[in-house]
Amino acid sequence: MPGPLSHIKVLEMTLAIQGPAAGVYLRDMGADVIKVEPPLGDASRYSRGINNDLPLEAPGSQFVSMNRGKKSVCLDAHTPLGLEAVKAMLKEADIFLSNYRAPALEKMGLDYESVRSLNPKLIYATASGFGPIGPDKNKPMLDGAAIARGGLASVTGMRGDGPIIPGAMIADGAGGMQLSLGIVTALAAREHTGLGQWVQTSALGAQLSIQSWELCHVWMTGKQLKRSGAHYTNVYAPYGIYETADGGHFLLAVAMTNEAWDAFWVFADNPIEAINPTWDTPSKRFGAGATEEDAMLIQEKMRTAFKNRTTAEWEEFLATQHEMIYQRIQNYDEVRTDAQILANSYVETIEVKNIGETSVVGNLISFSGTPASIKGPPPDLGADTESVLIELGFTDEEIKSLIDHADSERRRELAKRS
């Protein structure tokens, strides 16, 4: 059965994470996503990461995760024929998606006004680091820079220590999600207006959005939040991560009933703590009326409690407490085999060239009538150049010229780097 966007064609000129992430979300929804790559390809094809003993011919994990299921057209858009090919694709597309910086697009003649003149119905969607307006609109960005500027790093880390970077590319990932939301919203608007429009998002704005409560709280109260290590920064409560006797860890958020709270302290061999008036209602256990000193005291008692029993003992007990919000901390290998995750197809398996079978994060949105799904592995560089250009009416000679030029440029660049 076709996906919800199976009637949509996307021309993508992106790199790294934020732009490609938006494209892979659209591809999972069924859109035909054509990624136009320069002669060397998206640099993330060669991003090795750490602990990487895979073959040198294997695509980078960043590229695999953000470009699965897409088509690849490899050409030099800075040449007249290459630009002609891009413009021909734009005339047939519903969406142009890019996270190139604006000056780069302008230099190629792919700024908004130029593209709109080719196809007034096209959605022109761009993602930047710090937003499309202002003195830093063209400033280069990596994920951590947006996190630093937007304040998230300031509340992340241990008490009394400096800020730290989160363990995942939060700003880029959220930016891709927001851009894809903007795109489908613009498609809905086009149903009424008949026209496309310019959709713009940024990594900075995206990571602000995921801190909406925390930022609003600080601005309303006039008081800064403190780094709180293994505990949530905006409540004074038991909420936090605790280590067990054998080195496991649990996130315990809140006991939603007094019965669950009582059972916890009985199991922890400290039943008297259950009647502590500071925490004797669910709202109090989520921070209502508590002070920082109260929170630090109960957290220390809970650290002691968790340290007195093994991970297996805690897991067996907590599984009986259906009104206790908790979760054992899992590593990435455990995530891959988690029954709940697999049941929802949040992780799926694909076959990747020079690697073999590997797991990837799948589509996360369920549709009852037009299901979305992973559409396959990432493309080889230029795998679809010929077929896409034939469909657009380019001659064999023109296609050969584009492919030969890209191959020549790639060899020249690689020789310079060797």
Short mmCIF file of C-alpha atoms in Angstrom, two decimals:
data_model
loop_
_atom_site.label_atom_id
_atom_site.label_comp_id
_atom_site.label_asym_id
_atom_site.label_seq_id
_atom_site.Cartn_x
_atom_site.Cartn_y
_atom_site.Cartn_z
CA MET A 1 0.00 0.00 0.00
CA PRO A 2 1.44 3.45 -0.92
CA GLY A 3 2.66 5.74 1.85
CA PRO A 4 0.98 9.08 2.64
CA LEU A 5 3.48 11.05 0.52
CA SER A 6 3.82 8.58 -2.37
CA HIS A 7 2.63 11.29 -4.79
CA ILE A 8 5.38 13.72 -3.75
CA LYS A 9 8.78 14.22 -5.38
CA VAL A 10 11.65 15.77 -3.41
CA LEU A 11 14.90 17.19 -4.76
CA GLU A 12 17.42 17.16 -1.93
CA MET A 13 20.78 18.96 -1.79
CA THR A 14 21.98 18.36 1.74
CA LEU A 15 24.88 17.24 3.90
CA ALA A 16 25.54 16.04 7.46
CA ILE A 17 22.39 15.47 9.58
CA GLN A 18 19.77 18.23 9.79
CA GLY A 19 18.86 18.37 6.10
CA PRO A 20 19.21 14.65 5.34
CA ALA A 21 17.12 13.81 8.43
CA ALA A 22 14.19 15.78 7.01
CA GLY A 23 14.62 13.94 3.72
CA VAL A 24 14.65 10.48 5.26
CA TYR A 25 11.44 11.24 7.19
CA LEU A 26 9.76 12.21 3.91
CA ARG A 27 11.13 9.10 2.21
CA ASP A 28 9.69 6.86 4.92
CA MET A 29 6.33 8.48 4.20
CA GLY A 30 6.63 7.34 0.59
CA ALA A 31 8.03 10.45 -1.11
CA ASP A 32 10.42 9.96 -4.03
CA VAL A 33 13.59 11.61 -2.66
CA ILE A 34 16.38 12.36 -5.14
CA LYS A 35 19.58 13.42 -3.42
CA VAL A 36 21.83 15.49 -5.68
CA GLU A 37 25.43 15.07 -4.57
CA PRO A 38 28.63 16.83 -5.68
CA PRO A 39 31.38 14.78 -7.34
CA LEU A 40 32.84 13.64 -4.01
CA GLY A 41 29.39 12.99 -2.57
CA ASP A 42 27.96 13.99 0.79
CA ALA A 43 30.93 14.14 3.18
CA SER A 44 29.05 11.96 5.66
CA ARG A 45 29.61 9.03 3.28
CA TYR A 46 33.16 9.02 4.62
CA SER A 47 32.49 9.88 8.27
CA ARG A 48 34.05 7.02 10.24
CA GLY A 49 33.02 7.87 13.80
CA ILE A 50 34.81 5.93 16.56
CA ASN A 51 35.38 2.21 17.20
CA ASN A 52 35.09 1.68 13.46
CA ASP A 53 36.87 -1.35 12.05
CA LEU A 54 34.48 -1.74 9.11
CA PRO A 55 35.95 -1.92 5.58
CA LEU A 56 37.10 1.42 4.17
CA GLU A 57 34.64 0.88 1.31
CA ALA A 58 31.73 0.77 3.75
CA PRO A 59 29.55 3.90 3.87
CA GLY A 60 29.70 5.98 7.03
CA SER A 61 27.09 5.20 9.67
CA GLN A 62 25.91 8.82 9.59
CA PHE A 63 25.20 8.52 5.87
CA VAL A 64 23.46 5.16 6.27
CA SER A 65 21.17 6.43 9.03
CA MET A 66 20.17 9.67 7.29
CA ASN A 67 19.99 8.64 3.64
CA ARG A 68 18.49 5.15 3.50
CA GLY A 69 16.02 4.61 0.70
CA LYS A 70 16.91 7.73 -1.29
CA LYS A 71 18.10 7.99 -4.89
CA SER A 72 21.51 9.53 -5.67
CA VAL A 73 22.32 11.76 -8.62
CA CYS A 74 25.97 12.80 -8.77
CA LEU A 75 26.84 15.92 -10.77
CA ASP A 76 28.63 19.26 -10.53
CA ALA A 77 25.94 21.91 -10.15
CA HIS A 78 28.56 24.64 -10.62
CA THR A 79 28.83 23.79 -14.34
CA PRO A 80 26.26 25.04 -16.88
CA LEU A 81 25.09 21.53 -17.80
CA GLY A 82 25.02 20.41 -14.17
CA LEU A 83 22.92 23.42 -13.19
CA GLU A 84 20.63 22.80 -16.15
CA ALA A 85 20.06 19.26 -14.86
CA VAL A 86 19.26 20.52 -11.35
CA LYS A 87 16.81 23.07 -12.74
CA ALA A 88 15.14 20.39 -14.85
CA MET A 89 14.63 18.31 -11.71
CA LEU A 90 13.29 21.34 -9.83
CA LYS A 91 10.66 21.92 -12.50
CA GLU A 92 9.30 18.42 -11.83
CA ALA A 93 9.66 18.46 -8.02
CA ASP A 94 7.18 19.27 -5.29
CA ILE A 95 9.88 20.08 -2.72
CA PHE A 96 13.41 21.46 -2.81
CA LEU A 97 15.19 20.53 0.42
CA SER A 98 18.59 21.89 1.42
CA ASN A 99 20.75 22.76 4.40
CA TYR A 100 23.48 24.38 2.32
CA ARG A 101 24.23 27.87 3.55
CA ALA A 102 22.37 30.61 1.67
CA PRO A 103 25.46 32.09 -0.06
CA ALA A 104 26.28 28.68 -1.55
CA LEU A 105 22.77 28.33 -2.99
CA GLU A 106 22.86 31.91 -4.29
CA LYS A 107 26.21 31.29 -5.98
CA MET A 108 24.69 28.36 -7.89
CA GLY A 109 21.61 30.37 -8.83
CA LEU A 110 19.42 28.26 -6.55
CA ASP A 111 18.17 31.01 -4.24
CA TYR A 112 14.47 31.13 -3.45
CA GLU A 113 13.43 33.72 -6.04
CA SER A 114 15.32 31.96 -8.83
CA VAL A 115 13.84 28.58 -7.99
CA ARG A 116 10.33 29.97 -7.52
CA SER A 117 10.47 31.42 -11.03
CA LEU A 118 11.06 27.89 -12.34
CA ASN A 119 8.24 26.27 -10.38
CA PRO A 120 5.80 28.47 -8.41
CA LYS A 121 4.15 25.41 -6.84
CA LEU A 122 7.39 24.11 -5.34
CA ILE A 123 7.98 24.09 -1.57
CA TYR A 124 11.46 25.58 -1.00
CA ALA A 125 12.64 24.19 2.35
CA THR A 126 15.92 25.17 3.97
CA ALA A 127 17.52 24.50 7.34
CA SER A 128 20.25 26.67 8.82
CA GLY A 129 22.34 26.64 11.96
CA PHE A 130 21.13 29.77 13.70
CA GLY A 131 18.08 30.97 11.77
CA PRO A 132 17.44 32.71 8.43
CA ILE A 133 17.58 36.30 9.76
CA GLY A 134 20.08 38.21 11.87
CA PRO A 135 23.84 38.80 11.97
CA ASP A 136 24.68 35.09 12.23
CA LYS A 137 22.28 33.79 9.59
CA ASN A 138 25.16 32.45 7.50
CA LYS A 139 27.40 31.34 10.36
CA PRO A 140 28.59 27.71 10.09
CA MET A 141 27.18 25.30 12.66
CA LEU A 142 27.65 21.87 14.11
CA ASP A 143 25.13 20.40 16.54
CA GLY A 144 27.07 21.35 19.67
CA ALA A 145 27.21 25.01 18.68
CA ALA A 146 23.41 25.27 18.59
CA ILE A 147 23.19 23.44 21.92
CA ALA A 148 25.74 25.82 23.44
CA ARG A 149 24.02 28.95 22.16
CA GLY A 150 20.52 27.79 23.05
CA GLY A 151 21.33 27.07 26.68
CA LEU A 152 20.86 23.30 26.80
CA ALA A 153 24.51 22.68 27.67
CA SER A 154 24.23 25.14 30.57
CA VAL A 155 21.78 22.88 32.43
CA THR A 156 23.47 19.60 31.46
CA GLY A 157 26.18 18.20 33.71
CA MET A 158 27.02 17.40 37.32
CA ARG A 159 26.34 19.69 40.26
CA GLY A 160 29.29 22.00 40.76
CA ASP A 161 30.95 21.04 37.47
CA GLY A 162 30.95 22.68 34.08
CA PRO A 163 28.45 22.16 31.27
CA ILE A 164 28.63 19.08 29.06
CA ILE A 165 27.42 18.12 25.59
CA PRO A 166 24.50 15.65 25.44
CA GLY A 167 25.26 12.18 24.12
CA ALA A 168 23.39 12.57 20.81
CA MET A 169 22.95 15.13 18.02
CA ILE A 170 19.82 16.64 19.55
CA ALA A 171 19.69 19.98 17.73
CA ASP A 172 20.30 18.52 14.27
CA GLY A 173 17.85 15.68 14.83
CA ALA A 174 15.10 17.94 16.13
CA GLY A 175 15.84 20.40 13.33
CA GLY A 176 15.24 17.71 10.73
CA MET A 177 11.94 16.77 12.36
CA GLN A 178 10.79 20.40 12.44
CA LEU A 179 11.75 20.96 8.82
CA SER A 180 9.79 17.89 7.71
CA LEU A 181 6.79 19.15 9.71
CA GLY A 182 7.10 22.53 8.03
CA ILE A 183 7.23 20.87 4.63
CA VAL A 184 4.10 18.76 5.06
CA THR A 185 2.30 21.81 6.50
CA ALA A 186 3.27 23.81 3.40
CA LEU A 187 2.01 20.95 1.22
CA ALA A 188 -1.34 21.14 3.02
CA ALA A 189 -1.44 24.91 2.47
CA ARG A 190 -0.70 24.40 -1.23
CA GLU A 191 -3.91 22.39 -1.52
CA HIS A 192 -5.77 25.67 -0.84
CA THR A 193 -3.48 28.29 -2.43
CA GLY A 194 -2.07 26.34 -5.37
CA LEU A 195 1.33 27.87 -4.60
CA GLY A 196 4.49 26.84 -2.87
CA GLN A 197 6.35 28.87 -0.26
CA TRP A 198 9.67 29.13 1.55
CA VAL A 199 9.89 27.00 4.71
CA GLN A 200 12.84 27.77 7.00
CA THR A 201 13.96 26.15 10.24
CA SER A 202 17.20 26.01 12.21
CA ALA A 203 19.07 23.80 14.65
CA LEU A 204 19.12 26.67 17.16
CA GLY A 205 15.35 27.09 17.00
CA ALA A 206 14.78 23.35 17.17
CA GLN A 207 16.72 22.88 20.39
CA LEU A 208 14.95 25.90 21.89
CA SER A 209 11.64 24.18 21.14
CA ILE A 210 12.61 21.03 23.03
CA GLN A 211 13.41 23.21 26.06
CA SER A 212 10.16 25.19 25.91
CA TRP A 213 9.13 24.41 29.50
CA GLU A 214 12.54 24.95 31.04
CA LEU A 215 13.14 28.24 29.23
CA CYS A 216 9.66 29.55 30.02
CA HIS A 217 10.12 28.61 33.67
CA VAL A 218 13.38 30.55 33.98
CA TRP A 219 11.96 33.58 32.22
CA MET A 220 8.82 33.54 34.38
CA THR A 221 10.62 33.09 37.70
CA GLY A 222 13.75 35.09 36.95
CA LYS A 223 15.88 32.30 38.44
CA GLN A 224 18.37 30.15 36.56
CA LEU A 225 18.21 26.36 36.65
CA LYS A 226 21.20 24.48 38.01
CA ARG A 227 22.99 21.50 36.58
CA SER A 228 21.78 18.53 38.59
CA GLY A 229 23.69 15.53 37.27
CA ALA A 230 21.57 12.39 37.28
CA HIS A 231 18.45 14.30 38.32
CA TYR A 232 16.01 16.38 36.32
CA THR A 233 16.91 20.04 36.54
CA ASN A 234 13.45 21.65 36.85
CA VAL A 235 11.91 19.76 39.78
CA TYR A 236 13.06 19.20 43.35
CA ALA A 237 12.04 15.57 43.64
CA PRO A 238 13.23 11.95 43.79
CA TYR A 239 13.17 11.97 39.96
CA GLY A 240 16.57 10.73 38.80
CA ILE A 241 18.95 7.92 37.88
CA TYR A 242 20.22 5.55 40.56
CA GLU A 243 22.95 2.89 40.54
CA THR A 244 22.37 -0.65 41.82
CA ALA A 245 24.69 -2.95 43.77
CA ASP A 246 26.08 -4.55 40.62
CA GLY A 247 26.50 -1.42 38.51
CA GLY A 248 23.14 -1.26 36.75
CA HIS A 249 21.12 1.95 36.65
CA PHE A 250 17.44 2.82 36.87
CA LEU A 251 15.56 5.98 36.08
CA LEU A 252 12.89 6.38 38.74
CA ALA A 253 10.55 9.25 37.97
CA VAL A 254 7.62 9.14 40.39
CA ALA A 255 5.41 6.84 42.44
CA MET A 256 1.92 7.80 41.28
CA THR A 257 0.18 6.28 44.31
CA ASN A 258 1.01 6.17 48.01
CA GLU A 259 0.76 2.38 47.86
CA ALA A 260 3.58 2.25 45.32
CA TRP A 261 5.67 4.67 47.39
CA ASP A 262 5.09 2.58 50.52
CA ALA A 263 6.02 -0.62 48.68
CA PHE A 264 9.25 0.96 47.44
CA TRP A 265 10.47 1.79 50.93
CA VAL A 266 9.38 -1.55 52.37
CA PHE A 267 11.41 -3.27 49.65
CA ALA A 268 14.30 -0.91 50.41
CA ASP A 269 14.21 -1.95 54.10
CA ASN A 270 13.42 1.62 55.19
CA PRO A 271 9.61 1.67 55.68
CA ILE A 272 9.69 4.73 57.93
CA GLU A 273 10.68 6.88 54.94
CA ALA A 274 7.31 6.17 53.32
CA ILE A 275 5.54 8.42 55.83
CA ASN A 276 7.91 11.38 55.45
CA PRO A 277 5.41 14.26 55.03
CA THR A 278 7.61 15.98 52.45
CA TRP A 279 6.82 13.22 49.93
CA ASP A 280 3.51 11.75 51.07
CA THR A 281 1.45 12.65 47.98
CA PRO A 282 2.06 12.15 44.25
CA SER A 283 2.25 15.90 43.61
CA LYS A 284 4.83 16.32 46.36
CA ARG A 285 6.84 13.46 44.89
CA PHE A 286 6.96 15.44 41.66
CA GLY A 287 8.31 18.48 43.44
CA ALA A 288 5.32 20.44 44.74
CA GLY A 289 6.46 22.41 47.77
CA ALA A 290 9.87 20.75 48.05
CA THR A 291 13.15 22.60 48.42
CA GLU A 292 16.53 21.83 46.88
CA GLU A 293 17.67 20.59 50.28
CA ASP A 294 14.65 18.25 50.51
CA ALA A 295 15.44 16.85 47.08
CA MET A 296 19.11 16.27 47.79
CA LEU A 297 18.23 14.47 51.04
CA ILE A 298 15.70 12.07 49.48
CA GLN A 299 17.97 11.46 46.49
CA GLU A 300 20.79 10.44 48.83
CA LYS A 301 18.47 8.02 50.65
CA MET A 302 17.36 6.56 47.33
CA ARG A 303 20.94 6.16 46.16
CA THR A 304 21.61 4.15 49.32
CA ALA A 305 18.47 2.07 48.76
CA PHE A 306 19.30 1.20 45.16
CA LYS A 307 22.90 0.35 46.08
CA ASN A 308 21.67 -2.29 48.55
CA ARG A 309 20.14 -4.57 45.90
CA THR A 310 21.14 -5.91 42.50
CA THR A 311 19.77 -4.86 39.14
CA ALA A 312 17.83 -8.12 38.81
CA GLU A 313 16.28 -7.70 42.26
CA TRP A 314 15.17 -4.15 41.49
CA GLU A 315 13.83 -5.11 38.09
CA GLU A 316 11.80 -7.96 39.55
CA PHE A 317 10.34 -5.71 42.25
CA LEU A 318 9.63 -2.69 40.04
CA ALA A 319 7.89 -4.88 37.48
CA THR A 320 5.19 -5.50 40.11
CA GLN A 321 4.64 -1.77 40.68
CA HIS A 322 2.32 -0.67 37.91
CA GLU A 323 1.90 2.82 39.38
CA MET A 324 5.63 3.49 39.50
CA ILE A 325 7.18 5.27 36.51
CA TYR A 326 10.64 3.77 36.12
CA GLN A 327 12.95 2.27 33.53
CA ARG A 328 16.23 0.43 33.60
CA ILE A 329 18.92 2.29 31.65
CA GLN A 330 19.67 0.35 28.47
CA ASN A 331 22.72 0.53 26.23
CA TYR A 332 22.39 0.64 22.45
CA ASP A 333 22.70 -3.13 22.01
CA GLU A 334 19.86 -3.65 24.48
CA VAL A 335 17.79 -1.05 22.63
CA ARG A 336 18.22 -3.02 19.41
CA THR A 337 16.68 -6.16 20.95
CA ASP A 338 14.03 -4.50 23.16
CA ALA A 339 10.73 -6.32 22.57
CA GLN A 340 8.64 -3.14 22.84
CA ILE A 341 10.85 -1.28 20.38
CA LEU A 342 10.76 -4.17 17.91
CA ALA A 343 7.00 -4.59 18.25
CA ASN A 344 6.56 -1.01 17.05
CA SER A 345 9.19 -1.33 14.29
CA TYR A 346 11.17 1.51 15.83
CA VAL A 347 14.31 -0.45 14.91
CA GLU A 348 14.52 -2.33 11.62
CA THR A 349 17.14 -4.22 9.65
CA ILE A 350 18.51 -3.32 6.22
CA GLU A 351 21.22 -4.75 3.99
CA VAL A 352 24.06 -2.28 3.36
CA LYS A 353 26.72 -2.71 0.70
CA ASN A 354 30.16 -3.70 2.07
CA ILE A 355 28.65 -4.15 5.54
CA GLY A 356 25.85 -6.66 5.27
CA GLU A 357 22.85 -6.69 7.56
CA THR A 358 22.65 -3.82 10.04
CA SER A 359 20.03 -2.28 12.30
CA VAL A 360 18.77 1.27 11.87
CA VAL A 361 16.13 3.43 13.51
CA GLY A 362 12.96 2.97 11.50
CA ASN A 363 9.88 5.06 10.84
CA LEU A 364 8.39 6.27 14.12
CA ILE A 365 4.91 7.34 12.97
CA SER A 366 2.10 4.83 12.49
CA PHE A 367 -0.65 5.35 9.89
CA SER A 368 -3.69 3.08 9.74
CA GLY A 369 -4.51 3.63 6.07
CA THR A 370 -1.30 4.72 4.32
CA PRO A 371 1.54 3.00 6.18
CA ALA A 372 5.05 4.44 6.24
CA SER A 373 8.15 2.27 6.25
CA ILE A 374 11.86 2.06 5.52
CA LYS A 375 12.39 2.00 1.75
CA GLY A 376 15.79 0.33 1.57
CA PRO A 377 19.51 0.96 2.03
CA PRO A 378 21.34 4.20 1.21
CA PRO A 379 22.30 4.65 -2.44
CA ASP A 380 25.73 4.30 -3.97
CA LEU A 381 27.09 7.65 -5.10
CA GLY A 382 25.43 8.51 -8.41
CA ALA A 383 23.52 5.24 -8.59
CA ASP A 384 20.49 6.92 -10.16
CA THR A 385 22.13 9.66 -12.23
CA GLU A 386 21.49 8.01 -15.57
CA SER A 387 17.91 6.86 -14.94
CA VAL A 388 16.78 10.20 -13.49
CA LEU A 389 18.31 12.23 -16.33
CA ILE A 390 16.92 9.92 -19.01
CA GLU A 391 13.45 10.46 -17.55
CA LEU A 392 14.02 14.22 -17.80
CA GLY A 393 14.90 13.97 -21.49
CA PHE A 394 18.66 14.49 -21.39
CA THR A 395 20.56 12.93 -24.28
CA ASP A 396 23.03 10.09 -23.91
CA GLU A 397 25.83 12.52 -24.78
CA GLU A 398 24.75 15.02 -22.12
CA ILE A 399 24.43 12.31 -19.47
CA LYS A 400 27.86 10.92 -20.34
CA SER A 401 29.35 14.40 -20.11
CA LEU A 402 27.85 14.97 -16.65
CA ILE A 403 28.97 11.58 -15.33
CA ASP A 404 32.46 11.85 -16.84
CA HIS A 405 32.96 15.34 -15.41
CA ALA A 406 31.86 14.21 -11.94
CA ASP A 407 34.19 11.20 -12.12
CA SER A 408 37.09 13.40 -13.23
CA GLU A 409 36.48 15.93 -10.44
CA ARG A 410 36.26 13.14 -7.89
CA ARG A 411 39.57 11.62 -9.00
CA ARG A 412 41.21 15.03 -8.96
CA GLU A 413 39.99 15.81 -5.43
CA LEU A 414 40.99 12.40 -4.11
CA ALA A 415 44.46 12.77 -5.66
CA LYS A 416 44.90 16.10 -3.87
CA ARG A 417 44.07 14.43 -0.56
CA SER A 418 46.30 11.38 -0.96
#
